[in-house]
Amino acid sequence: MRATASDPASPAARRQARLAALAASALALLLVGAATFSPTWHALEFKTFDVLVTLTAPRRTELPVVVLAIDEPTFQELQQAWPFPRSLHAALLRRLHDEGAAAVGMDIVFADPSTEAEDAALAQAIAQAAPVVLAATREKIDSGNAAVWMNITPLQRFLDAGADAGDAGVEPDDDFVVRRAPLARDGFALRLAQRAAESWGVRPVLRHFDWIGYRGPRGTFDTRSYYQALEPGLLPEGFFKNKIVLVGRSARTAAELSRSQADLFNSPFGTVGGERLFPGVELQATLVDNYLRGGGLRSVSEGWTLALTALLLPLLLWSNRRLHPAGAAALAAAVVAAIGAASWLLVAQLRLWWPPLLPAAAAIAIYGAAALVGYATMRQRARQTRAMFAQYVPPAVVSRLIAQPELMRLGGEAREVTVMFTDLANFTTLSEQLSAEQTVEVLTGYFNAMTPIVHATGGTVDKFIGDAVMAFWGAPLSDPQHAAHALEAALAMQEAMQPLVTDLRARGLPPIHMRIGLHSGRVVVGNVGSEQRFSYTAIGDAVNLAARLEGANKAFGTGILLSGATAALLPPEQAAGLRALDDVIVKGKTEPVRVFTPCGDAEVREASWAALAAFQARDWDAAAPLLDRVLERLPGDAAATRLQERLLAARTLPPDAPWTPAVALDKL
């Protein structure tokens, strides 16, 4: 069975498969990289952020913060339309000042003047109260040609009264979830955190962060209704002492949203089934907490992601080459799970945001690309294996080799097999009377008749050598009954020769006869040759002996000759049908080999066995009549005649003359 370097088992083919897997993985990584610029990618990455932030949120805060929410109960209790009178806010500030609040943040933009009395009341309360930070914002004004951003700040009289102003604006993403920290240096939450630290008499250590570390869903911070701070007795005495107080809108119903121009955003917790809306005032409280307690998240350098991807590439390519597909898939899944777990740990323990989507997608892309190349290679291997073996082994064997390529063990291995050699006697004489086309026609008919028989018994056709066939049983698939199947094939092949011989006689051509040699033994089977051209074959002494036995048929006058090694492996019913012919010595060997042939005459078999035993014992008188019985049953039998001639020669030897019962095979 010859194959070329295009076979996937060859080193060149393996190199090509590795290069193809590398190229496919590189292309897959480029596609993943291109996908990172798409809105869909950003949306998925944001949802990943939401899930991890939700899973790692402590759902509590150690910062003394109180949120006074301008909510539905407040509107119901106060019976005031928005905006509230500024004297109402002034009364609140006085209460907070009296109770010793550390700092107050009013997440309300007082940009436009109200009545003089109302503005004066608020300015006076600001001047007397604890540090107060008022919200500023920016508005986008679209003109015909350009968009202009305008800073909206509190009235100057409130700033002159001692209030600070901070930009309360945030940058929500496309899904209206605020994830990134404000970029403004004068941010509302940053100013409030600074003022609170100063009020506590500590040096503010304001931690830088890139992403908001949500402490929990809506209501995580201690939240009270705005009206509760105005009416005595609703909150305990000294409730606000040394606390940061944030005041802002937190309405839920559609009516109140319209009335209050509610400051609401979507919540990351809505991604996993939590409440979707998140008030802006609680978002500011979260930012204050992040500044003072370090809950915000810093970004991990993208270089780490690129380095990890560079490590994943050889690992996953190796797994696709070396592991079973299920093992490679399990490793890829484990890598993705490890990436997710690492990202979760970085968020939970180190407050670092490392987006897992890119490395996970890279791992999946590398595995998928390599798996596709592997699948294509496997399909190519299946096609080439089928093409390579289909002419030599049965279709069922081909299918099994494709399903379990490890059974083929290409490259050579020791196996016990039964080897067959056949040859056509008188074929040279026949071919001299035929044209080249007619010779090929006869050979084609011969090979077409013999090959299916080999296949039907589980054998492998190794090669055609002129008019000879070499086949073996027991490889590439193991066959415990290889000797029995080989003998079964030999008998069927001799029977299949009859129609061919009959056809030649009908055409007035000389008949041909087939000689078959069988021997069982250990050989090396596998791909033998160079990288450019090799064949799946068997090599070893057993092959040589089978070839010699085929030629010895001529001396014994038989059509099938098998060795004692093959006969010893036959089941009893087959072994019982064998006739022992002689003991031969193969050139280069010292131990004789007993040879057999199938025989349907029980009397001949019995007499042959007894004659051979007597001959070996130098009991000439017992051996002679036994050989006569064989020749009576089979007049002119070459094997019996040859043994009889050797017996007559042995009778003439002196009793002490050296003698061996075996005959050299090359002298036959």
XYZ file of C-alpha atoms in Angstrom:
668
model
C 0.000 0.000 0.000
C 1.810 3.067 -1.184
C 1.188 6.596 0.017
C 2.872 9.943 -0.511
C 3.847 12.920 1.625
C 0.352 14.319 1.137
C -0.823 11.733 3.637
C -1.785 13.477 6.903
C 0.346 11.034 8.856
C 3.549 12.277 7.222
C 5.740 14.887 8.958
C 5.207 17.313 6.082
C 1.432 16.996 6.398
C 1.631 17.475 10.155
C 3.668 20.639 9.656
C 1.115 21.891 7.159
C -1.692 21.162 9.628
C 0.136 23.064 12.381
C 0.713 26.051 10.096
C -2.917 25.971 8.992
C -4.088 25.913 12.619
C -1.764 28.820 13.454
C -2.946 30.845 10.457
C -6.605 30.131 11.226
C -6.108 31.116 14.865
C -4.355 34.339 13.845
C -7.230 35.162 11.500
C -9.743 34.392 14.251
C -7.875 36.718 16.620
C -7.927 39.472 14.010
C -11.677 39.050 13.653
C -12.088 39.190 17.429
C -9.934 42.320 17.502
C -12.066 43.919 14.800
C -15.220 42.990 16.721
C -14.009 44.942 19.760
C -14.731 48.160 17.883
C -18.388 47.295 17.338
C -21.270 48.616 19.486
C -22.404 45.053 20.128
C -19.033 44.193 21.631
C -19.129 47.217 23.917
C -22.654 46.308 24.990
C -21.549 42.757 25.880
C -18.523 44.054 27.744
C -20.698 46.475 29.703
C -23.088 43.663 30.605
C -20.108 41.625 31.806
C -19.106 44.578 33.974
C -22.633 44.780 35.354
C -22.681 41.079 36.261
C -19.316 41.170 38.026
C -20.110 44.400 39.874
C -23.431 42.920 40.964
C -21.814 39.677 42.152
C -19.050 41.448 44.071
C -21.121 44.278 45.554
C -20.946 44.185 49.399
C -24.506 45.581 49.604
C -23.486 47.805 52.474
C -21.209 50.774 53.156
C -19.076 51.708 56.108
C -19.234 55.381 55.202
C -21.602 57.457 57.412
C -23.860 58.656 54.618
C -27.526 59.576 54.646
C -29.537 60.159 51.483
C -32.541 62.459 51.856
C -34.694 61.448 48.917
C -37.184 63.788 47.364
C -39.575 60.936 46.719
C -43.280 60.183 46.380
C -43.993 60.280 50.158
C -42.320 63.702 50.287
C -44.561 65.083 47.557
C -47.592 63.616 49.309
C -46.683 64.954 52.739
C -45.539 68.423 51.719
C -48.157 68.943 49.025
C -45.635 71.091 47.172
C -44.951 71.171 43.468
C -41.430 71.019 42.177
C -39.272 73.051 42.497
C -39.749 73.364 46.250
C -39.559 76.809 47.829
C -35.943 77.558 48.718
C -36.984 78.435 52.239
C -37.837 74.744 52.616
C -34.254 73.808 51.727
C -33.052 76.509 54.098
C -35.023 74.917 56.957
C -33.450 71.574 56.110
C -29.939 73.043 56.168
C -30.575 74.578 59.581
C -31.691 71.215 60.968
C -28.614 69.517 59.548
C -26.349 72.220 60.922
C -27.928 72.033 64.353
C -27.380 68.268 64.474
C -23.744 68.539 63.404
C -23.751 67.052 59.920
C -20.208 66.732 58.531
C -21.079 67.986 55.046
C -24.184 68.470 52.941
C -24.461 67.869 49.233
C -27.483 69.339 47.471
C -27.815 67.425 44.183
C -30.042 70.220 42.963
C -29.049 72.952 40.521
C -30.037 76.394 41.849
C -29.152 78.220 38.644
C -32.107 80.573 38.281
C -33.199 83.175 40.797
C -36.418 82.714 42.741
C -38.077 85.377 44.841
C -35.778 87.594 46.822
C -37.091 86.275 50.119
C -36.637 82.660 49.120
C -33.122 83.183 47.752
C -32.114 85.207 50.813
C -33.373 82.495 53.157
C -31.321 79.836 51.381
C -28.212 82.031 51.192
C -28.453 82.759 54.929
C -28.859 79.030 55.727
C -25.837 78.197 53.580
C -23.744 80.782 55.393
C -24.671 79.303 58.782
C -24.677 75.586 57.907
C -21.973 72.988 57.693
C -19.965 72.760 54.459
C -22.469 72.753 51.641
C -21.789 71.625 48.078
C -24.308 72.582 45.418
C -24.694 70.824 42.075
C -23.585 72.348 38.815
C -24.076 70.823 35.427
C -23.486 71.270 31.738
C -26.083 71.525 29.004
C -25.656 70.893 25.336
C -27.134 73.534 23.085
C -27.479 72.576 19.440
C -27.243 75.398 16.972
C -27.567 75.159 13.241
C -23.874 74.534 12.671
C -22.450 73.188 15.921
C -23.158 71.943 19.398
C -22.135 74.196 22.272
C -21.736 73.066 25.875
C -22.826 75.585 28.503
C -21.893 75.408 32.190
C -24.898 75.760 34.445
C -23.736 76.880 37.900
C -25.536 77.903 41.092
C -26.386 81.512 41.664
C -23.368 83.562 42.634
C -25.015 84.733 45.847
C -25.111 81.134 47.087
C -21.433 80.704 46.281
C -20.679 83.989 47.993
C -22.543 82.693 51.054
C -19.960 79.892 51.333
C -21.303 77.068 49.205
C -19.034 75.067 46.916
C -20.152 74.047 43.458
C -19.350 70.741 41.805
C -20.268 69.293 38.442
C -22.860 66.627 39.162
C -22.917 65.490 35.554
C -22.158 61.880 34.680
C -21.630 60.064 31.384
C -24.093 57.217 30.992
C -23.417 54.616 28.352
C -25.790 53.848 25.501
C -27.969 51.727 27.788
C -28.125 54.677 30.238
C -26.107 52.871 32.909
C -23.391 55.003 34.502
C -20.239 52.935 34.835
C -17.301 55.292 34.379
C -16.023 57.724 36.964
C -16.553 61.414 36.178
C -13.645 63.077 34.452
C -14.328 66.560 35.829
C -11.746 67.766 38.363
C -14.445 69.800 40.101
C -16.961 66.980 40.346
C -19.807 67.263 42.822
C -19.019 64.013 44.656
C -15.283 64.796 44.761
C -15.913 68.214 46.309
C -18.305 66.745 48.841
C -15.786 64.050 49.785
C -13.100 66.695 50.302
C -15.356 68.839 52.483
C -16.440 65.873 54.571
C -12.831 64.827 55.200
C -11.926 68.350 56.218
C -14.906 68.479 58.564
C -13.759 65.247 60.209
C -10.326 66.777 60.630
C -8.536 64.209 58.486
C -6.374 64.672 55.463
C -8.429 63.619 52.486
C -6.982 60.577 50.726
C -9.018 60.611 47.579
C -8.441 57.429 45.647
C -8.285 57.549 41.889
C -10.537 55.142 40.025
C -11.755 54.627 36.470
C -14.972 52.698 37.059
C -17.695 53.134 39.631
C -17.739 50.445 42.286
C -21.405 50.141 43.127
C -21.946 49.199 46.755
C -25.307 47.621 46.101
C -28.708 48.165 44.468
C -31.011 51.070 45.095
C -31.474 51.634 48.811
C -28.055 50.319 49.880
C -27.261 53.688 51.449
C -29.301 54.794 54.453
C -32.138 56.566 52.669
C -34.810 58.693 54.330
C -37.566 60.792 52.844
C -36.820 64.490 52.576
C -39.873 65.425 54.603
C -38.718 63.316 57.564
C -35.836 65.708 58.193
C -38.212 68.660 58.273
C -40.804 67.398 60.696
C -39.585 67.049 64.298
C -39.759 63.634 65.879
C -39.685 61.585 62.685
C -35.945 61.002 62.988
C -34.012 60.492 66.237
C -32.285 63.438 67.866
C -28.708 63.752 66.584
C -29.404 61.424 63.660
C -27.231 63.462 61.251
C -24.250 64.056 63.539
C -20.896 63.677 61.677
C -22.652 62.231 58.651
C -22.473 63.162 55.015
C -25.934 64.126 53.850
C -26.949 64.082 50.204
C -30.219 65.631 49.082
C -31.687 64.792 45.696
C -34.659 63.568 43.720
C -35.658 59.915 43.869
C -39.166 59.663 42.438
C -40.346 56.407 40.813
C -43.835 56.979 39.382
C -44.328 58.470 35.974
C -46.297 61.399 37.374
C -43.608 62.290 39.866
C -40.908 61.801 37.263
C -42.568 64.453 35.164
C -43.152 66.764 38.109
C -39.637 66.485 39.500
C -37.641 66.137 36.272
C -36.282 63.063 38.015
C -32.558 62.411 38.044
C -32.652 58.660 37.290
C -30.354 56.246 35.506
C -30.370 52.540 34.753
C -28.759 50.291 37.316
C -26.143 47.558 36.665
C -28.239 45.408 38.989
C -31.036 45.399 36.428
C -28.851 43.136 34.247
C -29.307 40.251 36.679
C -32.943 40.867 37.494
C -32.621 43.608 40.114
C -34.374 46.965 40.124
C -33.536 48.835 36.967
C -33.793 52.483 38.048
C -31.062 54.092 40.147
C -31.427 57.675 41.491
C -28.748 60.177 40.646
C -28.426 61.156 44.304
C -27.530 57.564 45.246
C -25.090 57.526 42.354
C -23.421 60.606 43.893
C -23.369 58.858 47.278
C -21.657 55.894 45.578
C -19.019 58.203 44.122
C -18.385 59.806 47.532
C -17.960 56.331 49.016
C -15.555 55.367 46.216
C -13.451 58.473 46.797
C -13.240 58.061 50.565
C -13.272 54.258 50.973
C -11.587 53.109 47.797
C -14.482 51.126 46.381
C -13.921 52.319 42.816
C -12.297 50.136 40.217
C -9.093 50.815 38.324
C -8.516 49.475 34.816
C -5.963 46.762 34.158
C -3.555 47.596 31.376
C -4.517 46.131 28.008
C -0.975 44.798 27.774
C -1.904 42.032 30.227
C -4.746 40.928 27.977
C -2.430 40.834 24.972
C 0.173 38.895 26.961
C -2.424 36.368 28.111
C -3.680 35.922 24.556
C -0.103 35.300 23.425
C 0.163 32.543 26.052
C -3.198 31.027 25.167
C -2.316 30.649 21.499
C 0.359 27.932 21.878
C -1.495 26.251 24.755
C -4.754 25.811 22.864
C -3.013 24.913 19.620
C -1.088 22.240 21.497
C -4.250 20.877 23.086
C -5.990 20.590 19.722
C -3.020 18.634 18.352
C -2.314 16.415 21.323
C -5.588 15.908 23.164
C -8.790 14.156 22.273
C -11.347 16.649 20.911
C -13.345 16.335 24.126
C -10.198 17.008 26.158
C -9.300 20.035 24.033
C -12.839 21.387 24.412
C -12.686 20.805 28.168
C -9.372 22.654 28.375
C -10.759 25.583 26.363
C -13.821 25.681 28.630
C -11.549 25.553 31.687
C -9.494 28.442 30.314
C -12.631 30.528 29.752
C -13.878 29.676 33.244
C -10.485 30.569 34.717
C -10.536 33.909 32.908
C -13.991 34.653 34.316
C -12.909 33.602 37.797
C -9.744 35.721 37.597
C -11.754 38.758 36.513
C -14.179 38.185 39.386
C -11.342 37.871 41.912
C -9.659 41.021 40.629
C -12.892 42.961 41.045
C -13.758 41.441 44.416
C -10.327 41.501 46.060
C -8.176 44.100 44.321
C -10.841 46.394 42.879
C -9.354 46.018 39.418
C -11.473 45.848 36.304
C -10.063 43.405 33.796
C -12.641 42.823 31.056
C -12.801 39.045 30.583
C -14.676 39.193 27.306
C -11.654 39.756 25.050
C -9.390 36.998 26.447
C -12.344 34.618 26.732
C -13.409 35.347 23.163
C -9.774 34.988 22.069
C -9.566 31.593 23.781
C -12.801 30.454 22.140
C -11.662 31.818 18.786
C -8.288 30.057 18.991
C -9.905 26.795 20.048
C -12.639 27.106 17.432
C -10.213 27.918 14.621
C -7.852 25.120 15.599
C -10.779 22.733 16.016
C -12.090 23.619 12.556
C -8.663 23.030 11.057
C -8.453 19.802 13.034
C -11.874 18.773 11.768
C -10.878 19.594 8.201
C -7.626 17.686 8.678
C -9.534 14.761 10.129
C -11.911 14.774 7.171
C -8.962 14.927 4.817
C -7.297 12.108 6.755
C -10.515 10.126 6.554
C -10.708 10.618 2.801
C -7.060 9.746 2.301
C -7.248 6.808 4.683
C -10.275 5.529 2.824
C -8.535 6.034 -0.503
C -5.333 4.435 0.820
C -6.925 1.378 2.372
C -10.102 0.878 0.327
C -8.249 -1.121 -2.318
C -6.505 -3.285 0.215
C -8.799 -3.974 3.173
C -12.557 -4.512 3.581
C -14.838 -1.434 3.754
C -15.760 -2.277 7.357
C -12.081 -2.162 8.314
C -11.632 1.169 6.522
C -14.574 2.629 8.425
C -13.160 1.450 11.733
C -9.715 2.865 10.951
C -11.282 6.221 10.146
C -13.276 6.178 13.361
C -10.276 4.975 15.419
C -7.106 6.131 13.622
C -4.997 5.181 16.634
C -5.536 1.532 15.673
C -3.456 2.101 12.579
C -0.332 3.069 14.566
C 1.411 4.390 11.471
C 5.173 4.295 11.661
C 5.733 0.610 12.379
C 4.933 -1.843 15.127
C 5.513 -5.529 15.817
C 2.494 -7.730 15.113
C 1.825 -11.431 14.800
C 0.226 -11.946 11.400
C -0.292 -14.613 8.807
C 1.342 -13.738 5.482
C 0.187 -15.052 2.105
C 2.089 -15.126 -1.156
C 0.483 -16.296 -4.381
C 1.903 -16.857 -7.831
C 0.538 -18.058 -11.154
C 2.238 -21.103 -12.604
C 2.613 -21.077 -16.409
C 1.744 -17.398 -16.586
C 4.913 -16.599 -18.515
C 3.969 -19.157 -21.149
C 0.469 -17.734 -21.288
C 1.623 -14.138 -21.603
C 3.797 -15.056 -24.593
C 0.638 -15.935 -26.486
C -1.206 -12.794 -25.521
C -0.896 -9.154 -26.436
C -0.022 -6.646 -23.724
C -3.667 -5.596 -23.483
C -4.817 -9.211 -23.184
C -2.192 -9.908 -20.511
C -3.422 -6.944 -18.464
C -6.992 -8.127 -18.987
C -6.182 -11.581 -17.612
C -4.315 -10.121 -14.638
C -7.124 -7.697 -13.936
C -9.654 -10.507 -13.907
C -7.366 -12.524 -11.636
C -6.812 -9.675 -9.178
C -10.504 -8.741 -9.240
C -11.374 -12.304 -8.287
C -8.784 -12.645 -5.512
C -8.974 -9.235 -3.797
C -12.610 -9.489 -2.621
C -11.847 -12.875 -1.067
C -8.957 -11.393 0.921
C -11.215 -8.533 2.019
C -14.097 -10.814 2.884
C -11.903 -12.706 5.346
C -10.496 -9.536 6.962
C -7.173 -9.576 5.151
C -5.057 -6.732 3.804
C -3.718 -6.785 0.263
C -0.159 -5.523 0.621
C 0.882 -5.363 -3.016
C 0.668 -6.871 -6.477
C 4.042 -8.002 -7.814
C 3.643 -8.920 -11.452
C 1.246 -11.867 -11.307
C 1.825 -12.367 -7.562
C -0.243 -11.163 -4.630
C 1.067 -10.451 -1.146
C -1.516 -10.198 1.622
C -1.610 -10.562 5.380
C -4.107 -11.013 8.181
C -3.818 -9.421 11.651
C -3.010 -5.825 10.640
C -3.810 -2.959 10.552
C -6.543 -4.268 12.866
C -5.804 -7.062 15.295
C -7.352 -10.411 14.384
C -6.939 -13.298 16.846
C -8.092 -15.709 14.110
C -5.685 -14.447 11.451
C -4.345 -17.924 10.610
C -7.818 -19.435 10.227
C -8.968 -16.531 8.068
C -5.866 -16.751 5.882
C -6.410 -20.481 5.248
C -10.094 -19.859 4.587
C -9.124 -17.230 2.011
C -6.553 -19.554 0.389
C -9.140 -22.310 -0.116
C -11.674 -19.839 -1.512
C -9.085 -18.323 -3.841
C -8.201 -21.732 -5.278
C -11.866 -22.383 -5.856
C -12.251 -18.963 -7.527
C -9.444 -19.879 -9.950
C -11.554 -22.549 -11.624
C -13.749 -20.186 -13.686
C -10.638 -18.292 -14.810
C -8.903 -21.507 -15.902
C -12.057 -22.716 -17.650
C -12.295 -19.434 -19.560
C -8.680 -19.670 -20.732
C -9.180 -23.244 -21.933
C -12.307 -22.189 -23.807
C -10.206 -19.603 -25.597
C -7.635 -22.231 -26.544
C -5.013 -20.821 -24.208
C -2.789 -22.793 -21.869
C -4.179 -23.135 -18.366
C -2.604 -21.466 -15.369
C -2.521 -22.586 -11.771
C -2.124 -20.646 -8.567
C 0.341 -21.523 -5.851
C -0.169 -20.165 -2.322
C 2.252 -20.014 0.595
C 1.127 -19.239 4.160
C 3.224 -18.592 7.227
C 2.465 -17.008 10.614
C 4.938 -15.054 12.700
C 5.954 -11.685 14.088
C 6.633 -8.983 11.559
C 6.897 -5.216 11.562
C 3.890 -3.595 9.907
C 3.562 0.082 9.167
C 4.547 2.815 6.776
C 7.933 2.024 5.323
C 9.753 4.304 2.904
C 10.628 7.987 2.636
C 8.566 11.073 3.392
C 7.889 11.424 -0.327
C 6.758 7.855 -0.907
C 6.021 5.031 1.445
C 3.860 1.939 1.644
C 1.949 0.182 4.361
C 3.568 -3.214 4.367
C 4.933 -6.074 6.459
C 8.632 -6.821 6.867
C 10.399 -9.738 8.522
C 11.453 -13.373 8.279
C 7.821 -14.467 8.290
C 7.300 -12.650 4.989
C 10.325 -14.308 3.439
C 9.267 -17.763 4.571
C 5.750 -17.301 3.190
C 7.286 -16.373 -0.165
C 9.536 -19.454 -0.069
C 6.607 -21.719 0.787
C 4.726 -20.387 -2.205
C 7.608 -21.479 -4.445
C 7.909 -24.838 -2.666
C 4.427 -25.796 -3.875
C 6.081 -26.701 -7.161
C 8.277 -29.334 -5.485
C 5.437 -30.791 -3.406
C 2.893 -30.667 -6.213
C 0.462 -28.708 -4.059
C -1.620 -25.568 -4.515
C -1.489 -24.438 -0.894
C 1.456 -24.863 1.411
C 1.405 -23.660 5.008
C 3.918 -23.788 7.795
C 3.655 -25.561 11.120
C 3.449 -22.123 12.782
C 0.256 -21.408 10.862
C -1.115 -24.912 11.450
C -0.562 -24.531 15.206
C -2.824 -21.449 15.273
C -5.738 -23.095 13.475
C -8.863 -24.185 15.319
C -9.210 -27.991 15.670
C -11.708 -28.381 12.850
C -9.343 -26.699 10.371
C -6.191 -28.339 11.720
C -7.820 -31.744 11.356
C -8.064 -31.200 7.601
C -4.313 -30.725 7.104
C -1.904 -33.248 5.640
C 1.678 -33.191 6.939
C 4.110 -33.261 3.989
C 7.666 -32.887 5.187
C 10.122 -30.969 7.352
C 12.129 -28.305 5.560
C 15.020 -26.083 6.610
C 14.942 -22.487 5.447
C 18.214 -20.980 4.283
C 19.872 -19.152 7.160
C 17.912 -21.100 9.781
C 18.768 -24.267 11.706
C 15.378 -25.319 13.011
C 13.258 -27.328 10.544
C 9.784 -26.186 9.600
C 7.035 -28.712 9.034
C 4.873 -27.934 6.041
C 1.237 -28.878 5.474
C -1.393 -28.755 2.805
C -5.183 -29.023 3.049
C -6.421 -32.511 2.205
C -9.948 -33.840 2.110
C -8.963 -37.549 2.228
C -8.807 -38.684 5.850
C -6.922 -41.898 4.958
C -4.267 -39.930 3.095
C -3.910 -37.507 6.011
C -3.545 -40.349 8.511
C -1.031 -42.278 6.382
C 1.003 -39.138 5.671
C 1.251 -38.247 9.369
C 2.279 -41.816 10.253
C 4.782 -42.097 7.368
C 6.450 -38.836 8.322
C 6.688 -39.895 11.977
C 8.240 -43.253 10.995
C 10.648 -41.546 8.619
C 11.836 -39.205 11.351
C 12.340 -42.216 13.636
C 14.428 -43.945 10.885
C 11.866 -46.741 10.866
C 12.138 -47.351 7.142
C 10.137 -50.549 7.214
C 7.154 -48.814 8.806
C 7.375 -45.703 6.619
C 7.546 -47.500 3.240
C 4.112 -49.197 3.272
C 2.506 -46.012 4.582
C 3.857 -44.079 1.609
C 2.644 -46.850 -0.676
C -0.867 -46.390 0.761
C -0.703 -42.661 0.012
C 0.401 -43.290 -3.575
C -2.386 -45.845 -4.011
C -4.883 -43.152 -3.004
C -3.030 -40.396 -4.880
C -1.092 -41.910 -7.791
C 1.923 -39.790 -8.727
C 1.638 -37.586 -5.623
C 4.793 -35.471 -5.676
C 5.138 -35.109 -1.916
C 4.848 -38.839 -1.233
C 7.097 -39.667 -4.183
C 9.780 -37.230 -2.972
C 9.653 -38.632 0.557
C 9.791 -42.170 -0.833
C 12.939 -41.293 -2.817
C 14.540 -39.865 0.309
C 13.593 -43.041 2.215
C 15.274 -45.237 -0.408
C 18.380 -43.042 -0.236
C 18.414 -43.245 3.553
C 18.242 -47.076 3.470
C 21.609 -47.172 1.756
C 23.305 -45.151 4.478
C 25.433 -46.895 7.097
C 23.748 -47.067 10.506
C 26.150 -44.538 12.003
C 26.138 -42.137 9.044
C 25.003 -38.533 9.750
C 21.441 -37.987 8.629
C 18.669 -35.440 9.099
C 14.996 -35.997 8.377
C 14.575 -32.400 7.143
C 15.412 -31.211 3.654
C 16.778 -27.791 2.718
C 13.980 -25.699 1.238
C 16.223 -24.114 -1.371
C 17.083 -27.589 -2.734
C 13.488 -28.472 -3.476
